[in-house]
Coordinates of C-alpha atoms and ligand atoms in Angstrom, one line a residue:
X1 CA 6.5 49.5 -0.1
X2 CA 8.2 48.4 3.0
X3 CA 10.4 50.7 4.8
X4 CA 12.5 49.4 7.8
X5 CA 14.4 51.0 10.3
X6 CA 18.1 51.2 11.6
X7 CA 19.4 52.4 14.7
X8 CA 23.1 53.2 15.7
X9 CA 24.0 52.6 19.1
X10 CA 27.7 51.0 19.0
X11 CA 29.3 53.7 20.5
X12 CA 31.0 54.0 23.9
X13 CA 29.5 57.5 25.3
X14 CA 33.2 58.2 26.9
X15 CA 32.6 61.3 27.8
X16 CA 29.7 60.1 30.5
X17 CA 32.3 58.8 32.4
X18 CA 30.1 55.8 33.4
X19 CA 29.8 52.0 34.0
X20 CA 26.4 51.9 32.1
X21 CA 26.0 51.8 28.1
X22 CA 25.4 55.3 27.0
X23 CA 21.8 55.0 25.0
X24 CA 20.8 53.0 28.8
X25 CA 20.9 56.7 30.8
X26 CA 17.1 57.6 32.4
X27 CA 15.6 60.1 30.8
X28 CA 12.6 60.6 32.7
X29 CA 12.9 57.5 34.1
X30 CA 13.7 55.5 30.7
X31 CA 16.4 54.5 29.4
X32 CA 17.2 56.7 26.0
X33 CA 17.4 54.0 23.4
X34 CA 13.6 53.4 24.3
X35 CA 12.6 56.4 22.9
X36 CA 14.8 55.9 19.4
X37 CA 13.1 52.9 19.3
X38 CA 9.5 54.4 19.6
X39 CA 10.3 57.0 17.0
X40 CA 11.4 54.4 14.5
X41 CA 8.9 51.6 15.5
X42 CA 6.2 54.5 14.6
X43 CA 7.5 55.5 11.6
X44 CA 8.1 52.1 9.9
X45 CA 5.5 50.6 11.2
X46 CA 7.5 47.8 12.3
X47 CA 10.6 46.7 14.7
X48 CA 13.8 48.6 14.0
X49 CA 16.6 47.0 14.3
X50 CA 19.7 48.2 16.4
X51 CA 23.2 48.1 15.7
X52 CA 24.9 47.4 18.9
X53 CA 28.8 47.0 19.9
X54 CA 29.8 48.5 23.7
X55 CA 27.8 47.0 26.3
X56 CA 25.9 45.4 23.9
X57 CA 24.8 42.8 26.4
X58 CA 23.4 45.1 28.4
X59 CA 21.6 46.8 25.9
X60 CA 20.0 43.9 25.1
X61 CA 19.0 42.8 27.8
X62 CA 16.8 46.4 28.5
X63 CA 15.1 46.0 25.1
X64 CA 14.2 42.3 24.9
X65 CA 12.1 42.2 21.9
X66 CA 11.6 45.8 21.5
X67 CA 13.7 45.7 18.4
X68 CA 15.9 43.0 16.4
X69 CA 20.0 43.6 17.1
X70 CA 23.3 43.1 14.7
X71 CA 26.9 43.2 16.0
X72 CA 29.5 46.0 15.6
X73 CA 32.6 44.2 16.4
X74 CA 34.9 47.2 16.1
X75 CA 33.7 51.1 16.2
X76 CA 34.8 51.9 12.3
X77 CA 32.6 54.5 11.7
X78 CA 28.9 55.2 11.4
X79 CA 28.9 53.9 7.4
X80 CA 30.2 50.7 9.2
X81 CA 27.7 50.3 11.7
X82 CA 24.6 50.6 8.8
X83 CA 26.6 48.2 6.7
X84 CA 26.2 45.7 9.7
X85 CA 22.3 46.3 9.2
X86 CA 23.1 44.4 5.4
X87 CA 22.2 40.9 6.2
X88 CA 19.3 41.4 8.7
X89 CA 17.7 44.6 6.5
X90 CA 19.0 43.9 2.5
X91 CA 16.3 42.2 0.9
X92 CA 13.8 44.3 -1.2
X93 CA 13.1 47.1 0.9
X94 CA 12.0 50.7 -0.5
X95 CA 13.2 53.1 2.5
X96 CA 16.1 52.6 5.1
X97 CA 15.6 54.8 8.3
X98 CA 18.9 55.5 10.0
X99 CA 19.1 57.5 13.5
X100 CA 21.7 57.1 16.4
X101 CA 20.5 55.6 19.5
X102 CA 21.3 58.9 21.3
X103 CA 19.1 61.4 20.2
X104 CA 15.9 61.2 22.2
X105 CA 14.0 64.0 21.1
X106 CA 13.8 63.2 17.7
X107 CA 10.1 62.9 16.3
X108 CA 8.3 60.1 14.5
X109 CA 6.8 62.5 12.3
X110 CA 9.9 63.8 11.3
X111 CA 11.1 60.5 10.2
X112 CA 7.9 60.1 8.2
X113 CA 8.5 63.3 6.7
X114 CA 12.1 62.1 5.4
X115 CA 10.3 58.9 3.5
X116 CA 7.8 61.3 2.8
X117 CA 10.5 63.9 1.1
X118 CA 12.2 60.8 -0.3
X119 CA 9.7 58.9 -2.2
X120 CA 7.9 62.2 -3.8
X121 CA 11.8 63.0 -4.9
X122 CA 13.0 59.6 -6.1
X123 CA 16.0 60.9 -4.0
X124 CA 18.9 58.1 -3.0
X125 CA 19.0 59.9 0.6
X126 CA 17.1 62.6 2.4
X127 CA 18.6 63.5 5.7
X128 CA 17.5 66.0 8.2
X129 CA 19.1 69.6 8.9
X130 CA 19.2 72.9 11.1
X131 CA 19.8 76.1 10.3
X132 CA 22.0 76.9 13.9
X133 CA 24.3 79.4 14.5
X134 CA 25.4 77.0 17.9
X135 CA 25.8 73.3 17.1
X136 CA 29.2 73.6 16.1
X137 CA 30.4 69.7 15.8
X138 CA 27.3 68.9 13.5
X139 CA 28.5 68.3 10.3
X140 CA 28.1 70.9 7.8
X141 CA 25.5 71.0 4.9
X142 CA 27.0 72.1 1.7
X143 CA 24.4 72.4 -1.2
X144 CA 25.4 73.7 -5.4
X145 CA 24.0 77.0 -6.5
X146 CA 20.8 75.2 -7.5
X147 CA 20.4 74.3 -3.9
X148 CA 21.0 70.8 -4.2
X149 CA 22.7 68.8 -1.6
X150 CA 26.0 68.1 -2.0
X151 CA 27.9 66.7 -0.1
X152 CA 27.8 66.8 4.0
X153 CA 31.5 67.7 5.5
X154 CA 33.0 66.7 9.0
X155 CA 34.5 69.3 11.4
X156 CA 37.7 67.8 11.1
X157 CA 37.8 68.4 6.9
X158 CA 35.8 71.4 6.9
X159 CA 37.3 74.6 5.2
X160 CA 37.1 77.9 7.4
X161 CA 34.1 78.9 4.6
X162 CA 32.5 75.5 5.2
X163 CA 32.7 76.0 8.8
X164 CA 30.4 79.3 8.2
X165 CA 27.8 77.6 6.6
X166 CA 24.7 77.7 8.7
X167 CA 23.1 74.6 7.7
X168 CA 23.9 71.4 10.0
X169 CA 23.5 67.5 9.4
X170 CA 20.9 66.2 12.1
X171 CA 21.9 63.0 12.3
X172 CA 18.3 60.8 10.9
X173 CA 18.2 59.3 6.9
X174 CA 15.7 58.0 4.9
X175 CA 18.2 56.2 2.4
X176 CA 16.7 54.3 -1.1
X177 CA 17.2 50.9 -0.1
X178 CA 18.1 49.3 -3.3
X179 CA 21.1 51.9 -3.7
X180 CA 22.1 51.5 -0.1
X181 CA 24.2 48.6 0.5
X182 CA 26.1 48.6 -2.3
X183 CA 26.8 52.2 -2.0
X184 CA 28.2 51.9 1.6
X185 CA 31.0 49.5 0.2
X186 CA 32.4 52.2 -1.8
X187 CA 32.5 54.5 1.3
X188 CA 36.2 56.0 1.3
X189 CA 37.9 55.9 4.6
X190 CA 38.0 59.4 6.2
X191 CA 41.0 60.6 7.6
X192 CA 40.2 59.6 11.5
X193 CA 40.2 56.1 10.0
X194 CA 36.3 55.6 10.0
X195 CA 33.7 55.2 7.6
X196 CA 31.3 58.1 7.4
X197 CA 27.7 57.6 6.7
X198 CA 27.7 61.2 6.0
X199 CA 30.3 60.4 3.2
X200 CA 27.0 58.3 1.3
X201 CA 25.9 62.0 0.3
X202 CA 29.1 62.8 -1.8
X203 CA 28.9 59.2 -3.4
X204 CA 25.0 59.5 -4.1
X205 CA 25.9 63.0 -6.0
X206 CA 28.5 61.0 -8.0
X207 CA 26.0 58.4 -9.0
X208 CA 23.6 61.4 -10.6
X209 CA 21.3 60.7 -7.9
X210 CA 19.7 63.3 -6.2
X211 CA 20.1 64.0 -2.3
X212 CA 17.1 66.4 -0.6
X213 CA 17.2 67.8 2.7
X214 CA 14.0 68.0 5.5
X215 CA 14.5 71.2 8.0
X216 CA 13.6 70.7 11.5
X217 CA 12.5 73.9 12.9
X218 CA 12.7 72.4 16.4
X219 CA 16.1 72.4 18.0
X220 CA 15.3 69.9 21.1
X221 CA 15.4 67.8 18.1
X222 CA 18.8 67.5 17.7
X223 CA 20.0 67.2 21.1
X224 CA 22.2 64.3 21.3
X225 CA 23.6 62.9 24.2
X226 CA 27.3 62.6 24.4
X227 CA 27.9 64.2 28.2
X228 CA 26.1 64.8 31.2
X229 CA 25.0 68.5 30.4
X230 CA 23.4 67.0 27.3
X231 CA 21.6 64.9 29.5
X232 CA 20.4 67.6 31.5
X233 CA 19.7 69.5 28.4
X234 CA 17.3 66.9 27.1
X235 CA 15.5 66.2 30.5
X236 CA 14.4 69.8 30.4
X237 CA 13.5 69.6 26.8
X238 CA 11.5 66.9 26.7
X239 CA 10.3 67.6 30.1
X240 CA 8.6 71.3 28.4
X241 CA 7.3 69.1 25.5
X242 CA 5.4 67.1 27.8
X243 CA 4.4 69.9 30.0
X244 CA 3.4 72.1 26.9
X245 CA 0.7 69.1 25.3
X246 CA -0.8 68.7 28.6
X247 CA -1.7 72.5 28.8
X248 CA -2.7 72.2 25.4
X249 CA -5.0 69.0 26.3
X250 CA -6.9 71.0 29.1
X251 CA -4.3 70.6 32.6
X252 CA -3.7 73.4 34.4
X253 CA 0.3 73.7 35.4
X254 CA 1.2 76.0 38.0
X255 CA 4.5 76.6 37.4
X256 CA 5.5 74.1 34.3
X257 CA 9.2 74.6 35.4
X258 CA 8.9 72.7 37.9
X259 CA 6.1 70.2 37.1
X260 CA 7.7 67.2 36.3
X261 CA 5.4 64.8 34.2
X262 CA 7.0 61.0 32.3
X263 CA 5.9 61.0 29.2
X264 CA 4.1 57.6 30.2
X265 CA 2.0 59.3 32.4
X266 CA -1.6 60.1 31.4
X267 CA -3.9 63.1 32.6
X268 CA -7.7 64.5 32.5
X269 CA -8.8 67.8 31.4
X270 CA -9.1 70.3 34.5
X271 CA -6.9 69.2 36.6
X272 CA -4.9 71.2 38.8
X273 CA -1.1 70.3 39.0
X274 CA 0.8 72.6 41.7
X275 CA 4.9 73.0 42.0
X276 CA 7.2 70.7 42.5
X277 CA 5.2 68.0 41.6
X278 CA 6.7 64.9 40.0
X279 CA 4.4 61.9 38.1
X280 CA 6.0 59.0 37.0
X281 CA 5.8 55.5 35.3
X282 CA 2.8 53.9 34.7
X283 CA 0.7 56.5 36.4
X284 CA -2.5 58.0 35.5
X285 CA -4.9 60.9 36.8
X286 CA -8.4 61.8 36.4
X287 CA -10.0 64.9 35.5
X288 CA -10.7 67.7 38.1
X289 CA -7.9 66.7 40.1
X290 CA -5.9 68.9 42.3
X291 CA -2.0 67.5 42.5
X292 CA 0.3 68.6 44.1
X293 CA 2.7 70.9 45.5
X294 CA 6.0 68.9 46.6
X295 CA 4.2 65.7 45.8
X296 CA 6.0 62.4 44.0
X297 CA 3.5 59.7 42.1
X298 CA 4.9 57.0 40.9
X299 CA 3.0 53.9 39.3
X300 CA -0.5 55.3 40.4
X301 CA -4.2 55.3 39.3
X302 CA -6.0 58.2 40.8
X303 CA -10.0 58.5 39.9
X304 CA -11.6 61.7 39.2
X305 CA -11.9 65.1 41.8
X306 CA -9.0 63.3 43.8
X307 CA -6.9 66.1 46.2
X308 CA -3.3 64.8 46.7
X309 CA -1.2 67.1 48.7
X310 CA 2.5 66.8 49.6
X311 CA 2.7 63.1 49.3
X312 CA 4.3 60.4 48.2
X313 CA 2.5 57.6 46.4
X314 CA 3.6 54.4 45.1
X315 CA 1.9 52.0 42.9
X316 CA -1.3 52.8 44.6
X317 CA -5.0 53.4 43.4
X318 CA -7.5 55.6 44.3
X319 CA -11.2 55.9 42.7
X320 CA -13.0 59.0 43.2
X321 CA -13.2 61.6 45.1
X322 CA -10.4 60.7 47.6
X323 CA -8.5 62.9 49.5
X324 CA -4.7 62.5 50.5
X325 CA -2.6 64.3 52.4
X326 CA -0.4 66.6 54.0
X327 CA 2.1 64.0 54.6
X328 CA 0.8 60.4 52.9
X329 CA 2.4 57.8 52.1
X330 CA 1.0 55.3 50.3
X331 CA 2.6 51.9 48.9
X332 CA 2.4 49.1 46.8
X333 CA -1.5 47.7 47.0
X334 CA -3.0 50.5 48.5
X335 CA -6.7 50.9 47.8
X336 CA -8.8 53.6 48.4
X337 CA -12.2 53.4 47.4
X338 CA -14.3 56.4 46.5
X339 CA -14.5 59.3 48.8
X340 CA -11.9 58.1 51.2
X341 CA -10.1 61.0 53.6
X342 CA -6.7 60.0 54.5
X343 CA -5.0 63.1 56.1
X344 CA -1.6 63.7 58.1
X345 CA 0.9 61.6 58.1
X346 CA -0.6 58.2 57.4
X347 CA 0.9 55.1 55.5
X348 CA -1.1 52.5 54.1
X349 CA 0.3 49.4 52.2
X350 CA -1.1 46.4 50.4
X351 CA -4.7 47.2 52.4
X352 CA -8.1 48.4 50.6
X353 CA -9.6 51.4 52.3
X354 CA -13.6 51.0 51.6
X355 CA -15.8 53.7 50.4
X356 CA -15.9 56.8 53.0
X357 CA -13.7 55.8 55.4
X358 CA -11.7 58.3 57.4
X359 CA -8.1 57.8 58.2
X360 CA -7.4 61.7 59.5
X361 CA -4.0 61.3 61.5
X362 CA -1.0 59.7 62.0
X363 CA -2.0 56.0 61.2
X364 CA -0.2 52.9 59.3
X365 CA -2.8 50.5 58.1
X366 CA -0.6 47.4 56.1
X367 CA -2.2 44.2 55.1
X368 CA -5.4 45.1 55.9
X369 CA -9.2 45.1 54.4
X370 CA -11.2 48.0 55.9
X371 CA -14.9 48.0 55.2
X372 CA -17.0 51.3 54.2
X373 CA -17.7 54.4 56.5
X374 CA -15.1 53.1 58.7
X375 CA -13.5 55.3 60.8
X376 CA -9.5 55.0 61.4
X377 CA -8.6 57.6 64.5
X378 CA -5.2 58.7 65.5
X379 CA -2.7 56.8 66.2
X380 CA -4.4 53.6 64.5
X381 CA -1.6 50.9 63.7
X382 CA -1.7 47.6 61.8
X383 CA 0.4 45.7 64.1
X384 CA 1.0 43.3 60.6
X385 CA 4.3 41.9 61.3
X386 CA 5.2 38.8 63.5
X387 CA 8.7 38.7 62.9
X388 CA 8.2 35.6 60.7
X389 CA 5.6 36.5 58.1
X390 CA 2.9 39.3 57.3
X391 CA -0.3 38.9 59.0
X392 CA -4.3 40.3 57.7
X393 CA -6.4 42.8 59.5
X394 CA -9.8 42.7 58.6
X395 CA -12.4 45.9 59.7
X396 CA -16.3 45.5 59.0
X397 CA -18.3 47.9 57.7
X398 CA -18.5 51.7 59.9
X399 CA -15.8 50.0 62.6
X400 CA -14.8 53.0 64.9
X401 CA -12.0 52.7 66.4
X402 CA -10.6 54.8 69.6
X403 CA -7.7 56.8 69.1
X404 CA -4.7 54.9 69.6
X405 CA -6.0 51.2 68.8
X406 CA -3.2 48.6 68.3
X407 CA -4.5 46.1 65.9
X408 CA -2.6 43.1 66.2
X409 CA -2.8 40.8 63.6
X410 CA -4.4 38.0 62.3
X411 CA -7.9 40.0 63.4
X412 CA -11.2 40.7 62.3
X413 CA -13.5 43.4 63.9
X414 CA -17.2 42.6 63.2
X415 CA -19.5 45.0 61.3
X416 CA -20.4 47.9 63.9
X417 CA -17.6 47.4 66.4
X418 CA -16.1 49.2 68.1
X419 CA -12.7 50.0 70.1
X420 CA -11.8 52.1 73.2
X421 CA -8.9 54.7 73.1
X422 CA -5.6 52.9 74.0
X423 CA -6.9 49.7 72.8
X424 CA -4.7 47.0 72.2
X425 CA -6.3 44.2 70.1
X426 CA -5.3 40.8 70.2
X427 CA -8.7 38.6 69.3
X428 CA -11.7 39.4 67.1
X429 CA -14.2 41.6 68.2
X430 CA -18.0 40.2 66.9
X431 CA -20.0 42.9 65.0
X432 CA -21.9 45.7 67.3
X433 CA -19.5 44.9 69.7
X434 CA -17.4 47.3 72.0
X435 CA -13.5 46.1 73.1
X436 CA -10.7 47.8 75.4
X437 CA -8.1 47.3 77.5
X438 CA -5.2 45.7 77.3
X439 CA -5.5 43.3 75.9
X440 CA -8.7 44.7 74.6
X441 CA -12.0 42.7 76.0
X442 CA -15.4 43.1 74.9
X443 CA -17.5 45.1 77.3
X444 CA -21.2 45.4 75.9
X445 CA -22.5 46.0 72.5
X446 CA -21.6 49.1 71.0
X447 CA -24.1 52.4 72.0
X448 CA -25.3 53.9 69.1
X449 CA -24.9 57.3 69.6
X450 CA -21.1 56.4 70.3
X451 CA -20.1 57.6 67.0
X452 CA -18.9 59.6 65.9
X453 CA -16.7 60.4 69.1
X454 CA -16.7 57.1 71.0
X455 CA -13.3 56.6 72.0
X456 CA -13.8 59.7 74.6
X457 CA -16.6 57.5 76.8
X458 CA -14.7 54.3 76.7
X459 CA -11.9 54.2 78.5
X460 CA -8.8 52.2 78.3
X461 CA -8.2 50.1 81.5
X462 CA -4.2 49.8 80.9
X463 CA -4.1 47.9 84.6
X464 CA -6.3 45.2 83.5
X465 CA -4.4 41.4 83.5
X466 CA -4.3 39.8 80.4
X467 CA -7.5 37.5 81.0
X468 CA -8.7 34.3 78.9
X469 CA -12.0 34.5 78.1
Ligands
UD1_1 C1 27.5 62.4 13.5 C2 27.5 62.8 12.1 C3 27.5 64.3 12.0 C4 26.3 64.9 12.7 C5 26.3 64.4 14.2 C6 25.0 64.8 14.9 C7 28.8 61.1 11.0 C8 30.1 60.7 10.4 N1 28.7 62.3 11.5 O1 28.7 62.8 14.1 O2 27.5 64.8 10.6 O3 26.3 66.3 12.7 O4 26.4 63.0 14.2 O5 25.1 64.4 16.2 O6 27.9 60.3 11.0 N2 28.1 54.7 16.1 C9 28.1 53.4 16.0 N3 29.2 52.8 15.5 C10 30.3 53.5 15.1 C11 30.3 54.9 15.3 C12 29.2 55.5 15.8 O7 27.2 52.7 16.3 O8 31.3 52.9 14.6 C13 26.9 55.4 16.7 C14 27.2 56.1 18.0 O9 26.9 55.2 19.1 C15 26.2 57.2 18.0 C16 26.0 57.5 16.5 O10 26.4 56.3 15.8 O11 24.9 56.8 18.5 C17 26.7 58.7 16.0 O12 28.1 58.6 16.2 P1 29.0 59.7 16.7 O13 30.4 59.2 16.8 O14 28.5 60.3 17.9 O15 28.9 60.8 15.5 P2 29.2 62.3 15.6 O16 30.7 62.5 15.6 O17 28.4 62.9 16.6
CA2 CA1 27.2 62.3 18.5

């Protein structure tokens, strides 16, 4: 028994007042018709298919092969637009699942529940409903004194008593698929000069077939988004859906109003998220973690007992135990292997901090491999740029650089080395080694008990002449 899935996303979204295709607005950070699709992709267990009319291009285009598509020429009416579905859905199919590309928030499991409610009856349709005082465009629900369902009545043709009735018309079907297609040719055409899918109930009741209801008890469900308030609205819904399952999974949230988690992201037990913290796209964070406050992560792996504070991250990984922050930026291709400290105001891109180094303050390290224990002092910068192309900066293992120390790449400092404050580093340095000056020259091997504070004893000679060696 093979149920397949329809989704309605013709219409023009007006009253967005926008260039883009209504079911293509962000909702955290995806467009909405990707999360119709998931809902009906899981509950048929196979690719809906999407009726699509305005921008329809477009729409395609940001699905791919996420689902099949069929034309809507001309807006006629939502019975119109499942009637497009004929051709690419008719066949022999047990259950048709209808929704409109524009309600998010709509469950999987509350589609299942309509095939569910559908097969157990032998019902032509079941169709979900609310019980809402609010909701006042919904269509109304209008069931016979033995509680059957009816017949479902626009606003528009509603009588004052219909208009009372609590009971509103969601907006999701399970429809029997062999009664269907034919059924939607007989639609009549409604007064607005449309077809109403809604007008399938009346005709099933007609047929002697039966027509059953599924309550939702959960109102985000039937948010749909026709303005930019209704946007808003489902940002924050979904947004305390999300927040709520990862309390309920074991992560702490400090103040879930304004935590800000995708529902891609991914997160593990005992972990701390602070305010104001936003986690987005493809990232994921381990356990034990403290996040956050004002931090954004975006496209990130962090390893377990990480600390990021007040940062921004950006397609970066970290292993274990790393610490970030105040004031970090990190970008595409950062590395940080386990236990690295990166404090204040430091940016590191494309470049592979090695296990334990320290990176405390206001350093940019880009296109560089650092080896482990290596220690990055103030005012360390990858000088990666030639004007022409980007150039590597290779440290050794337990490097210390002096405060200050230019790095001007393509250079490799040998395991050991060392740097004077003030340094500016133009050729290699061989491993044990100490360099300064300007340009930096190697002096004598490196002391040993020069670490941890080295850069104090050897001192820049900013007079020296460049000298060939
Ligand atoms: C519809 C229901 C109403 C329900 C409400 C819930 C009908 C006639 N009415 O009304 O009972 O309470 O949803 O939100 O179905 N679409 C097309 N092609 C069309 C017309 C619409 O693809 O020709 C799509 C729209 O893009 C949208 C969806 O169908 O995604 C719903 O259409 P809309 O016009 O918004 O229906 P409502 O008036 O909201
Ligand atoms: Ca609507």
């Amino acid at each position: 028994m093979s149920i397949v899935a329809l989704i309605l996303a013709a219409g023009q979204g007006t009253r967005l007042k926008s260039k883009l295709p209504k079911v293509l607005h962000p909702l955290a950070g995806r467009a909405l018709i990707h999360y119709a699709i998931d809902a009906a992709q899981a509950a048929a267990g196979a690719r809906p298919v999407l009726v699509v009319g305005h921008g329809a291009d477009d729409v395609r285009a940001a699905v791919g092969a996420r689902a099949g598509f069929v034309e809507q020429a001309e807006q006629l009416g939502t019975g119109h637009a499942v009637l497009q579905g004929r051709a690419a859905l008719g066949g022999h199919v047990a259950d048709v699942l209808v929704t409109y590309g524009d309600m998010p928030l709509l469950r999987a499991e509350t589609l299942q529940a309509l095939v569910e409610r559908r097969r157990a009856s032998q019902a032509a349709i079941a169709l979900l409903t609310i019980d809402s005082a609010g909701l006042f465009d919904f269509g109304r629900v209008i069931r016979a004194s033995d509680d059957g369902v009816t017949a479902v009545v626009e606003v528009a043709q509603a009588t004052p008593a219909q208009l009372a009735l609590p009971e509103r018309n969601v907006g999701a079907y399970c429809f029997d698929g062999a009664w269907l297609w034919e059924a939607l040719e007989r639609l009549p055409l409604s007064p607005k000069g449309e077809y109403y899918l809604t007008d399938a109930v009346a005709l099933a009741v007609a047929d002697g077939r039966r027509v059953e209801a599924v309550k939702t008890g959960d109102e985000a469900e039937t948010i749909g988004i026709n303005t930019r308030a209704q946007l808003a609205q489902a940002e924050a819904a979904l947004r305390q859906r999300v927040n709520a399952a990862w309390m309920t999974a074991g992560v702490t949230l400090v103040d879930p109003a304004t935590t800000y988690i995708a529902p891609t992201v991914t997160i593990g037990p005992d972990t701390v998220i602070a305010p104001n913290t936003h986690l987005q796209g493809a990232t994921t964070i381990g356990a034990e973690c403290e996040i956050g406050p004002n931090s954004v992560i975006v496209d990130t792996t962090i390893g377990d007992r990480c600390v990021v504070r007040q940062s921004l991250l950006e397609s970066a990984w970290l292993a274990e135990d790393v610490d970030v922050g105040p004031f970090a930026h990190l970008r595409s291709g950062a590395r940080l292997e386990r236990g690295v400290h990166m404090g204040n105001f430091g940016e590191v891109k494309n470049a592979t901090l090695g296990p334990g180094v320290k990176m405390g303050h206001f350093s940019y390290i880009g296109d560089a491999q650092i080896g482990s224990e290596a220690n990055i002092s103030a005012g360390t910068i990858t000088c990666n740029y030639d004007g022409v192309k980007k150039n590597k900066t290779v440290l050794g293992e337990r490097v210390f650089l002096g405060s200050n120390t230019l790095l001007v790449a393509p250079v490799t400092l040998g395991d050991d080395s060392q740097t004077g404050a003030g340094s500016v580093v133009t050729r290699d340095i061989p491993a044990n080694m100490l360099a300064l000056g300007v340009p930096a020259r190697v002096v004598r091997e490196r002391a040993p008990e020069s670490a941890p504070h080295g850069e104090g004893k050897a001192q820049a000679q900013p007079d020296s002449a460049p000298t060939e060696r």
